[in-house]
PDB file of C-alpha atoms in Angstrom:
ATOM      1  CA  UNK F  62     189.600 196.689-151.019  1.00 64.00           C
ATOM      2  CA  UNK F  63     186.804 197.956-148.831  1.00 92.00           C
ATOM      3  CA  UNK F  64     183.628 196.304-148.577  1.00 95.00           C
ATOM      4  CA  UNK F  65     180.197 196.469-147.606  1.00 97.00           C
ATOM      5  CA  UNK F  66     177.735 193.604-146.549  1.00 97.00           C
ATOM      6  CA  UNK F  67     174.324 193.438-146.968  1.00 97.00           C
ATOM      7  CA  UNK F  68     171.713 191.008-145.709  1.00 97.00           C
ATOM      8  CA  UNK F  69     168.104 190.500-147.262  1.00 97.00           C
ATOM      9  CA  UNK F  70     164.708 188.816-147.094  1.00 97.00           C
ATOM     10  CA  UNK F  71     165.757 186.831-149.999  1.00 98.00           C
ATOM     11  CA  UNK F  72     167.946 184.627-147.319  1.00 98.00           C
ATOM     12  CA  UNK F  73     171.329 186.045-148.370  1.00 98.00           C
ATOM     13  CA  UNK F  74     174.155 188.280-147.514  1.00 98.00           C
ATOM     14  CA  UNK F  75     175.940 189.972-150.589  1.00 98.00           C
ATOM     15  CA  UNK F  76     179.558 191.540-150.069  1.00 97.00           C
ATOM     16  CA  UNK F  77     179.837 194.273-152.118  1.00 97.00           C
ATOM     17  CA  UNK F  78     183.016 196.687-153.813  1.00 95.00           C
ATOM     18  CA  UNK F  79     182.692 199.769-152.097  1.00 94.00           C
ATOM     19  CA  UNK F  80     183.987 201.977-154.642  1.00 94.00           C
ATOM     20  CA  UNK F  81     182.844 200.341-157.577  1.00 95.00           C
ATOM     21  CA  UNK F  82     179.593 199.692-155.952  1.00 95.00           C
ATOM     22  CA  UNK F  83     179.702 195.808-157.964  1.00 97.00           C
ATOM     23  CA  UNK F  84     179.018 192.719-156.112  1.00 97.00           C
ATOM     24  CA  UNK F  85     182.605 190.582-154.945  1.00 95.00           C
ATOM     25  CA  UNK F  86     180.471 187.608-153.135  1.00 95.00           C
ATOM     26  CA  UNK F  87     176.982 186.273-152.186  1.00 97.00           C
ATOM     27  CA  UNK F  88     176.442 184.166-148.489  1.00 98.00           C
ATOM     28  CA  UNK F  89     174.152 181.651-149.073  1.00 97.00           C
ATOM     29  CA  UNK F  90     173.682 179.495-146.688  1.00 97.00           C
ATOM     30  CA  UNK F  91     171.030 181.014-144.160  1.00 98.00           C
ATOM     31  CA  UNK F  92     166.875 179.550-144.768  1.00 98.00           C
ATOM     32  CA  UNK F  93     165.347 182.658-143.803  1.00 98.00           C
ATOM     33  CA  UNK F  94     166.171 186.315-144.299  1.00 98.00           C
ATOM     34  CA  UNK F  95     168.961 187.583-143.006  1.00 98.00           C
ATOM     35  CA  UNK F  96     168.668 190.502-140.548  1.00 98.00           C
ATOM     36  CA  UNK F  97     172.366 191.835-139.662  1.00 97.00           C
ATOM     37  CA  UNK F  98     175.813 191.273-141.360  1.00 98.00           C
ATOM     38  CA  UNK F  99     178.910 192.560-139.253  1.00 97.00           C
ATOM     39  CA  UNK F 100     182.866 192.498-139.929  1.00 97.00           C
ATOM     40  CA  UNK F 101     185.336 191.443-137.813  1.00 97.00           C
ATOM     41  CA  UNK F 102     187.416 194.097-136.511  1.00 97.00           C
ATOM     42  CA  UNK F 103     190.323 193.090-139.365  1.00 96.00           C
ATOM     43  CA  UNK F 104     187.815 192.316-141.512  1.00 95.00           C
ATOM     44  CA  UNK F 105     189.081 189.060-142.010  1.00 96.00           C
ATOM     45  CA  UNK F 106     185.361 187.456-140.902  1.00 97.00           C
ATOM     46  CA  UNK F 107     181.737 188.070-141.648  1.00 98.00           C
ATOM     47  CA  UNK F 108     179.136 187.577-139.362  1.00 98.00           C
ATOM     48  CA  UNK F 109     175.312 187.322-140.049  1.00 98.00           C
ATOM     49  CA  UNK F 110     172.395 186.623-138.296  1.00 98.00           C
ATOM     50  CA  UNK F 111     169.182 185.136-139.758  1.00 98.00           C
ATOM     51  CA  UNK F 112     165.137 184.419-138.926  1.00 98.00           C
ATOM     52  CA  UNK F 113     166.086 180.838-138.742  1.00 98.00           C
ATOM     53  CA  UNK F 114     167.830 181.158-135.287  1.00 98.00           C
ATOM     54  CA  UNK F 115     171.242 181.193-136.642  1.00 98.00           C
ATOM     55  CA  UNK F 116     174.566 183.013-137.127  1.00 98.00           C
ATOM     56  CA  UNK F 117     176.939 182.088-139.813  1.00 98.00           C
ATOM     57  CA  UNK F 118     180.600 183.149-139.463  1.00 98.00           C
ATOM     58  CA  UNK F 119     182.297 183.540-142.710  1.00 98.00           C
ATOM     59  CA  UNK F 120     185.891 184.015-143.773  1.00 97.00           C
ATOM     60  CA  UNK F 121     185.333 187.571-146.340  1.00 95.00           C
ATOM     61  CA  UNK F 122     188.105 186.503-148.547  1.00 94.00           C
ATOM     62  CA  UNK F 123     187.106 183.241-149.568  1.00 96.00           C
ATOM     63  CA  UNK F 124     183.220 183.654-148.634  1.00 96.00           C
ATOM     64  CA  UNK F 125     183.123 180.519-147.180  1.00 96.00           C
ATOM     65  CA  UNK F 126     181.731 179.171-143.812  1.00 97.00           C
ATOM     66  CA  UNK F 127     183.803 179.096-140.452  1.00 97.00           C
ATOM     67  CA  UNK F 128     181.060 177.896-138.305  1.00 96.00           C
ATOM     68  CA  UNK F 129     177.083 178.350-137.209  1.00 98.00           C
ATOM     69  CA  UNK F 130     176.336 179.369-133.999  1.00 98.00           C
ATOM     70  CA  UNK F 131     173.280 177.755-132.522  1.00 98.00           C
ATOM     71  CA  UNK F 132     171.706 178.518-129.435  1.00 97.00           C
ATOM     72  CA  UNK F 133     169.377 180.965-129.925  1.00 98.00           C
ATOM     73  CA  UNK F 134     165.229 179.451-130.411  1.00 98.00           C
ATOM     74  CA  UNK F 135     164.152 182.093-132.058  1.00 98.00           C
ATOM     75  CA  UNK F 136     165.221 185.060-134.816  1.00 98.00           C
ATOM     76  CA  UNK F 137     168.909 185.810-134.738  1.00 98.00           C
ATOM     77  CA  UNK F 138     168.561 189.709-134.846  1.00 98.00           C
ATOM     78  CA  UNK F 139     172.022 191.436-134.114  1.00 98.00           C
ATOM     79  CA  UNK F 140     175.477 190.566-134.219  1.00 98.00           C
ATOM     80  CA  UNK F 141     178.801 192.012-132.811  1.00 98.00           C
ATOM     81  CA  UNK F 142     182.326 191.401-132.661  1.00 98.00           C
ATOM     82  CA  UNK F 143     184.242 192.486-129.297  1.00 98.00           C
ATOM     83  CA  UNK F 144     187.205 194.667-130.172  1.00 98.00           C
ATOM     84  CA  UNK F 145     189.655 192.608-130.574  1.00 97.00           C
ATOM     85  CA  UNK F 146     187.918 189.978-133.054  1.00 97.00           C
ATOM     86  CA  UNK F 147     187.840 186.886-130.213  1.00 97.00           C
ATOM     87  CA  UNK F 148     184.296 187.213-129.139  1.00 98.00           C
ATOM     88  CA  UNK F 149     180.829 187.384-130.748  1.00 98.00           C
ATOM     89  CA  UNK F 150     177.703 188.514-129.405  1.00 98.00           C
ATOM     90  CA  UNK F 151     174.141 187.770-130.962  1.00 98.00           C
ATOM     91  CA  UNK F 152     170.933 188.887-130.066  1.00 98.00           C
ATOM     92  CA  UNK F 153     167.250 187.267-130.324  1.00 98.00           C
ATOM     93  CA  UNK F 154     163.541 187.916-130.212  1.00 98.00           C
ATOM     94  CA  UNK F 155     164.032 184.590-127.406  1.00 98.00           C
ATOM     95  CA  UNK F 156     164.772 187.710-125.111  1.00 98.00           C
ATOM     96  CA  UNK F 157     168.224 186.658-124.479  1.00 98.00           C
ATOM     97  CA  UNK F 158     171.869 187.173-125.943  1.00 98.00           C
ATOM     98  CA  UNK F 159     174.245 184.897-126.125  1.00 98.00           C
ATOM     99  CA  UNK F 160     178.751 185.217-126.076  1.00 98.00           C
ATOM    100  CA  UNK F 161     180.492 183.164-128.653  1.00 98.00           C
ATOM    101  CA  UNK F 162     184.089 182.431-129.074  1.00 97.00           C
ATOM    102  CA  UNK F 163     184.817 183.928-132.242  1.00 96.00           C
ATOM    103  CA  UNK F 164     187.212 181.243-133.483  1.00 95.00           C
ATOM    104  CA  UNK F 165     185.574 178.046-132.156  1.00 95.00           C
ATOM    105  CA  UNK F 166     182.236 179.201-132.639  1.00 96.00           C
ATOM    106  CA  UNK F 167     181.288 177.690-128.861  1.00 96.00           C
ATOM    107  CA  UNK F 168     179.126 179.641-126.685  1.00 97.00           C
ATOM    108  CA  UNK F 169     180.844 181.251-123.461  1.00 95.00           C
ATOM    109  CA  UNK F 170     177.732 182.520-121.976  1.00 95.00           C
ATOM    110  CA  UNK F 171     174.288 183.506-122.105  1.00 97.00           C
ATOM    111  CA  UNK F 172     173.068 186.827-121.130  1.00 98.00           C
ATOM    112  CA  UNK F 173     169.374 186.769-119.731  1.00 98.00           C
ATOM    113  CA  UNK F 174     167.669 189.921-118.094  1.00 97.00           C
ATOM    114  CA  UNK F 175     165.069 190.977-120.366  1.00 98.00           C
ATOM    115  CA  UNK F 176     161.915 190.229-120.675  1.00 98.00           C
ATOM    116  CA  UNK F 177     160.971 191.137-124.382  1.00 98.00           C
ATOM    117  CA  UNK F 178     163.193 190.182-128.036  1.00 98.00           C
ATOM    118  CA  UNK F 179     166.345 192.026-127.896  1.00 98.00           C
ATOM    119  CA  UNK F 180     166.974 194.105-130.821  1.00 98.00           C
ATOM    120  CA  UNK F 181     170.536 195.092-130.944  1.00 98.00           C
ATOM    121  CA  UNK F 182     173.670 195.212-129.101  1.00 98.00           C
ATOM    122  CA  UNK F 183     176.931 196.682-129.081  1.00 98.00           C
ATOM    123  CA  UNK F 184     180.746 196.107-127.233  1.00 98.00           C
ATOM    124  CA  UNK F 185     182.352 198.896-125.341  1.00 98.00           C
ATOM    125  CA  UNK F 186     185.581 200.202-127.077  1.00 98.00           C
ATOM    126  CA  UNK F 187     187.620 198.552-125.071  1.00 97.00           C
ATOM    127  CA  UNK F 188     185.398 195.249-125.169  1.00 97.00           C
ATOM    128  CA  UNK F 189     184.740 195.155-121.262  1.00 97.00           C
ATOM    129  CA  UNK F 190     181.172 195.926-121.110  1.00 98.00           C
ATOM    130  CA  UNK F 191     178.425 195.072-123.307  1.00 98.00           C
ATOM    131  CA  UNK F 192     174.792 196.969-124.187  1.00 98.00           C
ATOM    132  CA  UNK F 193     171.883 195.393-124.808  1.00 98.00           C
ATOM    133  CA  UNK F 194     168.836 197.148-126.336  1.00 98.00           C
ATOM    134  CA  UNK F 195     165.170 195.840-126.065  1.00 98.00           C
ATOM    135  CA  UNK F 196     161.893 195.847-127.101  1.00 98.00           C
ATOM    136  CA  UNK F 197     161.073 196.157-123.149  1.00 98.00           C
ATOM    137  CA  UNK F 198     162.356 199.847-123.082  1.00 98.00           C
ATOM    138  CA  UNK F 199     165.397 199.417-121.416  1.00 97.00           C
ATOM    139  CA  UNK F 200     168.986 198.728-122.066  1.00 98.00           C
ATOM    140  CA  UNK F 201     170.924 196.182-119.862  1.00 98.00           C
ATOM    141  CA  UNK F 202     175.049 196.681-119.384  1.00 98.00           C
ATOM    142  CA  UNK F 203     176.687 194.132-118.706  1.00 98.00           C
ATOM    143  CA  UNK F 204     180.232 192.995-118.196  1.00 97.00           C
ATOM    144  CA  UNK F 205     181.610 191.038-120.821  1.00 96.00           C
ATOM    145  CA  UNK F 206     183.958 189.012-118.733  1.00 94.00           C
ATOM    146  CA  UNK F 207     181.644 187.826-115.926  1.00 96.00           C
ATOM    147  CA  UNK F 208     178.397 187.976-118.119  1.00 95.00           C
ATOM    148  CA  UNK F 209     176.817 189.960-114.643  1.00 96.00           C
ATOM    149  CA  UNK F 210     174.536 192.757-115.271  1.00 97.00           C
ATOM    150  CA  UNK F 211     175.968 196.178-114.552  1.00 97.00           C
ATOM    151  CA  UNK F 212     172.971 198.454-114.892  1.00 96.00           C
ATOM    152  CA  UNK F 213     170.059 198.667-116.395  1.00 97.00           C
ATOM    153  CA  UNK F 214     169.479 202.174-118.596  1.00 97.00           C
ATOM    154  CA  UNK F 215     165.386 203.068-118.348  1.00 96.00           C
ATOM    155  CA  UNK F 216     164.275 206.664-119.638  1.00 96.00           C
ATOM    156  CA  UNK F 217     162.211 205.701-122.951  1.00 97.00           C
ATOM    157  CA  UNK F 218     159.027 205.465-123.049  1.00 96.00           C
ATOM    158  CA  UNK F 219     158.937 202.616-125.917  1.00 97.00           C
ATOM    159  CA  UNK F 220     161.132 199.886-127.300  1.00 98.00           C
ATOM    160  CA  UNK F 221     164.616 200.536-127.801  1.00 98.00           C
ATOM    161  CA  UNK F 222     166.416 199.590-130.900  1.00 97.00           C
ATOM    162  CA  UNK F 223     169.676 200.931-131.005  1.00 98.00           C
ATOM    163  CA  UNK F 224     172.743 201.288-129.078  1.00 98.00           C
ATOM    164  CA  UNK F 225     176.288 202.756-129.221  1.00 98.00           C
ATOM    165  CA  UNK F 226     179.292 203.509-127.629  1.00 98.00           C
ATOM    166  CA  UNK F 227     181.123 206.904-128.096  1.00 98.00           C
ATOM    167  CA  UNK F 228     184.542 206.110-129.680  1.00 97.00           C
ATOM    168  CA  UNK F 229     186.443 206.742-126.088  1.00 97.00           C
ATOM    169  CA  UNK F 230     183.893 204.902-124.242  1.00 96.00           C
ATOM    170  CA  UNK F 231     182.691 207.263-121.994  1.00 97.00           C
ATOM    171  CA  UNK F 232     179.054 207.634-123.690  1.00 98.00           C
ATOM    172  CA  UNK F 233     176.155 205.410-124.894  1.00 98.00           C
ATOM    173  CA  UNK F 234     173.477 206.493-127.281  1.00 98.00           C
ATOM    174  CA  UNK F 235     170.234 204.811-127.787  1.00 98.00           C
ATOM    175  CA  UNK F 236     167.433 205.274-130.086  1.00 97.00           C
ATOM    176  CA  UNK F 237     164.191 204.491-129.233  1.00 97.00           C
ATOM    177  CA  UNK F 238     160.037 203.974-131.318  1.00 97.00           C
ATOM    178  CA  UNK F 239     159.056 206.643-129.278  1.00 96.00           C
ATOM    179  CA  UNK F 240     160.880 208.537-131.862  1.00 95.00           C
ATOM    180  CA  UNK F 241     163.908 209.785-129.346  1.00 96.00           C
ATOM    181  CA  UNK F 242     167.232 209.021-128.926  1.00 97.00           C
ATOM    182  CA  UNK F 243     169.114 209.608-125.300  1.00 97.00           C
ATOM    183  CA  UNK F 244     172.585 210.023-124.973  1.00 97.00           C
ATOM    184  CA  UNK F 245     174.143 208.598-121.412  1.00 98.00           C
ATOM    185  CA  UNK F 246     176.921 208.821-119.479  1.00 96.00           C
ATOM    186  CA  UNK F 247     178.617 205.381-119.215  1.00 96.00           C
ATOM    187  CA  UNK F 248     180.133 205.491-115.734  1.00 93.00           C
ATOM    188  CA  UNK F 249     176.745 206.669-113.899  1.00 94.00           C
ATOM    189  CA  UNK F 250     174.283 205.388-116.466  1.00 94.00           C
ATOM    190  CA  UNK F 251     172.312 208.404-115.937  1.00 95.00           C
ATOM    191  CA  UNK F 252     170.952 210.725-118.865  1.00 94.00           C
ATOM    192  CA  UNK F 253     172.855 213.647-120.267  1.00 94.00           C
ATOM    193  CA  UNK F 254     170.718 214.838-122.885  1.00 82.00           C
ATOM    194  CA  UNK F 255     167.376 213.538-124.861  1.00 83.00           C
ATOM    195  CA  UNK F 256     166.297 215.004-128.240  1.00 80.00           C
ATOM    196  CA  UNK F 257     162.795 216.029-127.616  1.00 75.00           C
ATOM    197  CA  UNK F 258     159.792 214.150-129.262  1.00 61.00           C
TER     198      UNK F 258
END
């Protein structure tokens, strides 16, 4: 069956048939609205993120809870697995991220670097680096291992709220609210190309 998950102000996730468009599931168990849902690479595992400070892991067969990660002191606002479905990472308007172990729900490490809410995040392909995008106009690399920054990506002139790998890697978008998005090379960091404003 493929899915899609949903998360809403109305403090739940909803899993959702994606070819019948019909609802298979609602996640209730968040107290504030719920700003990110992700799967698990097998999609054996939900993961959502809330204004209450929290992350809920759930198993998407059964739609029940696996564990709540708490760490964060402020909104939960992205979530994603590492490529091989051990590792979480969250995001928060506390200005930090935090690493989870997927399966224990314990946190490995806390990523600290920016100095305004971090908005989303991403895992490299092959789950060595990590990019985190911010409110503060830059993105921060960092290495998903050690938890050490690896670079810092500045070109946009406003906060940044999305980030992405290229499937091989070798690329990173991001899209920024001064309405651009800048595509980088991965190994230099630098700027290949910026869609004009």
């Amino acid at each position: 069956m493929s899915r899609i998950v949903t998360g809403s102000y109305d403090n739940t996730a909803i899993l959702w048939d994606a070819e019948t468009l019909t609802i298979v599931g609602v996640l209730e168990g968040h107290t504030k609205p719920v700003r990110s849902a992700a799967f698990s690479p097998d999609s054996s595992r939900i993961a959502t993120t809330s204004n209450d400070a929290t992350a809920i892991i759930w198993d998407a067969r059964t739609k029940q809870q696996l564990g709540t990660l708490k760490g964060h002191t402020n909104t939960v606002r992205s979530v994603a697995f590492s490529p091989d479905g051990s590792r979480i990472v969250t995001t928060s308007y506390d200005e930090t991220a935090i690493l989870w172990d997927a399966a224990t729900a314990q946190q490995i490490g806390k990523l600290k670097g920016h100095t305004k809410p971090v908005i989303d995040v991403a895992f490299s392909p092959d789950g060595s680096r990590i990019a985190t995008a911010s409110n503060d106009e830059s993105v921060i690399l960092w290495d998903a291992r050690t938890q050490q920054q690896v670079g810092t990506l500045k070109g946009h002139a406003s906060a940044v709220w999305g980030v992405a790998f290229s499937p091989d890697g070798k690329l990173i978008i991001t899209g920024s609210t001064d309405k651009t998005a800048i595509l980088w090379d991965a190994l230099t960091m630098k700027p290949i190309a910026q869609t004009p404003t």
